[in-house]
CSV table of C-alpha atoms in Angstrom, one decimal:
chain,number,residue,atom,x,y,z
A,1,UNK,CA,-10.0,-17.9,-3.5
A,2,UNK,CA,-6.5,-17.3,-4.7
A,3,UNK,CA,-5.3,-17.1,-8.3
A,4,UNK,CA,-3.3,-19.9,-10.0
A,5,UNK,CA,-1.1,-17.1,-11.5
A,6,UNK,CA,0.6,-16.8,-8.1
A,7,UNK,CA,2.4,-20.0,-8.9
A,8,UNK,CA,4.4,-18.2,-11.6
A,9,UNK,CA,5.7,-15.7,-9.0
A,10,UNK,CA,8.4,-17.3,-6.8
A,11,UNK,CA,8.3,-14.5,-4.2
A,12,UNK,CA,4.8,-15.7,-3.2
A,13,UNK,CA,5.7,-19.4,-3.0
A,14,UNK,CA,5.7,-19.3,0.9
A,15,UNK,CA,2.1,-18.0,0.7
A,16,UNK,CA,1.0,-20.9,-1.5
A,17,UNK,CA,2.3,-23.5,1.0
A,18,UNK,CA,0.5,-21.6,3.9
A,19,UNK,CA,-2.8,-21.5,2.0
A,20,UNK,CA,-2.9,-25.3,2.2
A,21,UNK,CA,-2.3,-25.2,6.0
A,22,UNK,CA,-4.5,-22.3,6.8
A,23,UNK,CA,-7.6,-22.8,9.0
A,24,UNK,CA,-9.5,-20.7,6.5
A,25,UNK,CA,-10.6,-22.5,3.3
A,26,UNK,CA,-8.6,-21.2,0.4
A,27,UNK,CA,-9.5,-22.5,-3.0
A,28,UNK,CA,-7.2,-22.2,-6.1
A,29,UNK,CA,-8.9,-20.9,-9.2
A,30,UNK,CA,-8.4,-18.6,-12.2
A,31,UNK,CA,-9.0,-15.0,-11.3
A,32,UNK,CA,-9.0,-12.3,-13.9
A,33,UNK,CA,-7.1,-9.2,-13.0
A,34,UNK,CA,-6.5,-9.8,-9.3
A,35,UNK,CA,-4.9,-12.4,-7.0
A,36,UNK,CA,-7.2,-12.9,-4.0
A,37,UNK,CA,-11.0,-12.8,-3.5
A,38,UNK,CA,-13.1,-13.7,-0.5
A,39,UNK,CA,-16.3,-12.7,1.3
A,40,UNK,CA,-16.7,-12.3,5.0
A,41,UNK,CA,-20.2,-12.8,6.4
A,42,UNK,CA,-20.4,-10.5,9.5
A,43,UNK,CA,-24.1,-11.2,10.1
A,44,UNK,CA,-27.2,-12.6,8.4
A,45,UNK,CA,-27.6,-9.3,6.5
A,46,UNK,CA,-24.0,-7.9,6.4
A,47,UNK,CA,-21.1,-9.1,4.4
A,48,UNK,CA,-18.0,-7.7,2.7
A,49,UNK,CA,-16.3,-8.9,-0.4
A,50,UNK,CA,-12.5,-8.3,-0.7
A,51,UNK,CA,-10.3,-8.3,-3.8
A,52,UNK,CA,-6.6,-7.8,-3.7
A,53,UNK,CA,-3.7,-7.5,-6.1
A,54,UNK,CA,-0.4,-8.9,-4.9
A,55,UNK,CA,2.8,-7.3,-6.2
A,56,UNK,CA,6.5,-7.4,-5.3
A,57,UNK,CA,8.9,-4.5,-5.1
A,58,UNK,CA,10.3,-5.3,-8.6
A,59,UNK,CA,6.9,-5.2,-10.1
A,60,UNK,CA,6.0,-1.7,-9.1
A,61,UNK,CA,5.5,0.5,-12.2
A,62,UNK,CA,5.4,-2.4,-14.6
A,63,UNK,CA,2.7,-2.4,-17.3
A,64,UNK,CA,1.2,-5.6,-15.8
A,65,UNK,CA,1.0,-4.3,-12.2
A,66,UNK,CA,-0.4,-0.9,-13.4
A,67,UNK,CA,-3.1,-2.6,-15.5
A,68,UNK,CA,-4.2,-4.8,-12.7
A,69,UNK,CA,-4.4,-1.9,-10.2
A,70,UNK,CA,-6.5,0.1,-12.7
A,71,UNK,CA,-8.9,-2.9,-13.1
A,72,UNK,CA,-9.6,-3.2,-9.4
A,73,UNK,CA,-12.2,-0.3,-9.2
A,74,UNK,CA,-14.1,-1.9,-12.1
A,75,UNK,CA,-15.2,-4.9,-10.0
A,76,UNK,CA,-17.3,-2.7,-7.8
A,77,UNK,CA,-16.6,-4.8,-4.7
A,78,UNK,CA,-16.8,-3.5,-1.1
A,79,UNK,CA,-13.1,-3.6,-0.3
A,80,UNK,CA,-10.0,-3.4,-2.5
A,81,UNK,CA,-6.3,-3.4,-1.8
A,82,UNK,CA,-2.8,-3.6,-3.3
A,83,UNK,CA,-0.5,-5.7,-1.2
A,84,UNK,CA,3.2,-4.9,-1.6
A,85,UNK,CA,5.8,-7.4,-0.6
A,86,UNK,CA,8.6,-5.3,1.0
A,87,UNK,CA,11.6,-7.4,0.2
A,88,UNK,CA,14.8,-6.6,-1.6
A,89,UNK,CA,17.3,-3.7,-1.5
A,90,UNK,CA,15.0,-1.4,-3.5
A,91,UNK,CA,11.8,-2.1,-1.4
A,92,UNK,CA,11.6,1.4,0.1
A,93,UNK,CA,12.0,3.2,-3.2
A,94,UNK,CA,9.5,0.9,-4.8
A,95,UNK,CA,7.0,1.7,-2.0
A,96,UNK,CA,7.6,5.4,-2.6
A,97,UNK,CA,6.7,5.0,-6.3
A,98,UNK,CA,3.7,2.9,-5.5
A,99,UNK,CA,2.4,5.5,-2.9
A,100,UNK,CA,2.6,8.2,-5.5
A,101,UNK,CA,0.9,6.0,-8.1
A,102,UNK,CA,-1.9,5.2,-5.7
A,103,UNK,CA,-2.8,8.9,-5.2
A,104,UNK,CA,-5.2,8.6,-8.1
A,105,UNK,CA,-6.9,5.5,-6.6
A,106,UNK,CA,-8.5,6.9,-3.4
A,107,UNK,CA,-10.7,3.9,-2.8
A,108,UNK,CA,-7.9,1.3,-2.9
A,109,UNK,CA,-5.9,0.5,0.2
A,110,UNK,CA,-2.1,0.0,0.1
A,111,UNK,CA,-0.8,-2.7,2.4
A,112,UNK,CA,2.9,-3.2,2.8
A,113,UNK,CA,3.9,-6.6,4.3
A,114,UNK,CA,7.4,-7.8,5.2
A,115,UNK,CA,6.8,-11.4,4.3
A,116,UNK,CA,4.3,-13.7,2.6
A,117,UNK,CA,3.9,-15.7,5.8
A,118,UNK,CA,3.0,-12.6,7.8
A,119,UNK,CA,0.4,-11.6,5.3
A,120,UNK,CA,-1.4,-15.0,5.4
A,121,UNK,CA,-1.6,-14.8,9.2
A,122,UNK,CA,-3.4,-11.4,8.9
A,123,UNK,CA,-5.6,-12.7,6.2
A,124,UNK,CA,-6.8,-15.5,8.4
A,125,UNK,CA,-7.6,-12.9,11.1
A,126,UNK,CA,-9.4,-10.7,8.6
A,127,UNK,CA,-11.6,-13.6,7.5
A,128,UNK,CA,-12.9,-14.2,11.0
A,129,UNK,CA,-16.3,-12.5,11.4
A,130,UNK,CA,-15.2,-10.8,14.6
A,131,UNK,CA,-12.6,-8.8,12.6
A,132,UNK,CA,-14.0,-5.3,11.6
A,133,UNK,CA,-13.2,-4.3,8.1
A,134,UNK,CA,-9.8,-3.9,6.5
A,135,UNK,CA,-8.5,-1.2,8.8
A,136,UNK,CA,-6.6,-3.5,11.0
A,137,UNK,CA,-4.9,-5.3,8.1
A,138,UNK,CA,-4.1,-2.0,6.4
A,139,UNK,CA,-2.3,-0.8,9.5
A,140,UNK,CA,0.4,-3.5,9.3
A,141,UNK,CA,3.6,-1.5,9.9
A,142,UNK,CA,2.0,1.4,8.0
A,143,UNK,CA,2.8,4.1,10.5
A,144,UNK,CA,6.5,3.2,10.7
A,145,UNK,CA,6.7,2.7,6.9
A,146,UNK,CA,5.1,6.1,6.3
A,147,UNK,CA,7.4,7.9,8.6
A,148,UNK,CA,10.5,6.3,6.9
A,149,UNK,CA,9.0,7.1,3.5
A,150,UNK,CA,8.4,10.8,4.4
A,151,UNK,CA,12.1,11.1,5.5
A,152,UNK,CA,13.1,10.2,1.9
A,153,UNK,CA,10.6,12.5,0.1
A,154,UNK,CA,13.4,15.0,-0.5
A,155,UNK,CA,16.6,15.2,-2.5
A,156,UNK,CA,19.9,14.7,-0.7
A,157,UNK,CA,19.9,14.2,3.1
A,158,UNK,CA,16.7,12.7,4.4
A,159,UNK,CA,14.5,14.7,6.8
A,160,UNK,CA,15.1,14.2,10.5
A,161,UNK,CA,12.7,12.1,12.6
A,162,UNK,CA,11.7,15.3,14.4
A,163,UNK,CA,10.8,17.0,11.1
A,164,UNK,CA,8.7,14.1,10.1
A,165,UNK,CA,6.9,14.1,13.4
A,166,UNK,CA,6.1,17.9,12.9
A,167,UNK,CA,4.9,17.2,9.4
A,168,UNK,CA,2.6,14.3,10.5
A,169,UNK,CA,1.2,16.6,13.2
A,170,UNK,CA,-0.3,18.7,10.4
A,171,UNK,CA,-1.2,16.0,7.8
A,172,UNK,CA,-2.6,12.5,8.2
A,173,UNK,CA,-1.2,10.8,5.1
A,174,UNK,CA,0.7,11.3,1.9
A,175,UNK,CA,-2.4,12.0,-0.1
A,176,UNK,CA,-3.2,15.0,2.0
A,177,UNK,CA,0.4,16.2,1.8
A,178,UNK,CA,0.3,15.9,-2.0
A,179,UNK,CA,-2.8,18.1,-2.0
A,180,UNK,CA,-1.0,20.7,0.0
A,181,UNK,CA,1.7,20.9,-2.5
A,182,UNK,CA,-0.8,22.0,-5.2
A,183,UNK,CA,-1.6,25.3,-3.4
A,184,UNK,CA,0.5,28.3,-2.6
A,185,UNK,CA,-0.8,28.3,1.0
A,186,UNK,CA,0.0,24.6,1.4
A,187,UNK,CA,3.6,25.2,0.1
A,188,UNK,CA,4.1,28.0,2.5
A,189,UNK,CA,2.9,25.8,5.4
A,190,UNK,CA,5.3,23.0,4.3
A,191,UNK,CA,8.3,25.5,4.2
A,192,UNK,CA,7.3,26.9,7.6
A,193,UNK,CA,7.2,23.4,9.1
A,194,UNK,CA,10.4,22.0,7.6
A,195,UNK,CA,12.4,25.1,6.8
A,196,UNK,CA,12.7,26.8,3.5
A,197,UNK,CA,15.4,24.5,1.9
A,198,UNK,CA,13.9,21.2,3.0
A,199,UNK,CA,10.3,22.4,2.3
A,200,UNK,CA,11.2,23.3,-1.3
A,201,UNK,CA,13.0,20.0,-1.7
A,202,UNK,CA,9.9,18.1,-0.6
A,203,UNK,CA,7.6,20.2,-2.8
A,204,UNK,CA,9.9,19.4,-5.8
A,205,UNK,CA,9.7,15.7,-4.9
A,206,UNK,CA,5.9,15.7,-5.1
A,207,UNK,CA,5.7,18.0,-8.1
A,208,UNK,CA,8.2,16.2,-10.4
A,209,UNK,CA,8.5,12.8,-8.7
A,210,UNK,CA,11.3,11.2,-6.8
A,211,UNK,CA,14.8,11.2,-8.3
A,212,UNK,CA,16.4,7.8,-8.3
A,213,UNK,CA,20.1,7.4,-8.9
């Protein structure tokens, strides 16, 4: 099922057209607090229900998007995700803000997609019983996006690709890095890996948030 409220958001118009053409059966309805809902039956005794909130770069941090994200855990479904449409000149900075916001929602996946059409293709794959969980969908461009994101988690000149590779050799994701920032030992490790100046700049970024100019 997809929410009728998507018709009020022009950036998702391509998705609405593809829903009608999709081999999966998508039914339009009124959904409260989220935009997509479907159940995948993997076997006679095993199924997963998915609920997703769809937002664009310009909606990150708005009261409406924040409210809908906070409502997702209340549904108690098996799988939940926030899908971010990575379009527009501020898409990367919006993704940075969303990642920081999602640190307090550990059970909700964050899925960046480059186009609405690409997202529908992956949804169709996810709805096939042979697909295992949401892990495959959640990995759409995630590694490349995370590396680029980490490069800009400092003030001034971005980190080098080599510095990011060293950092990702010690942490698996941004949530783990954010936890390191909270301890003296973690901060010392970051400064050792990146150098004192870049390390302190990254710590400042995670402590006080990104500085947008």
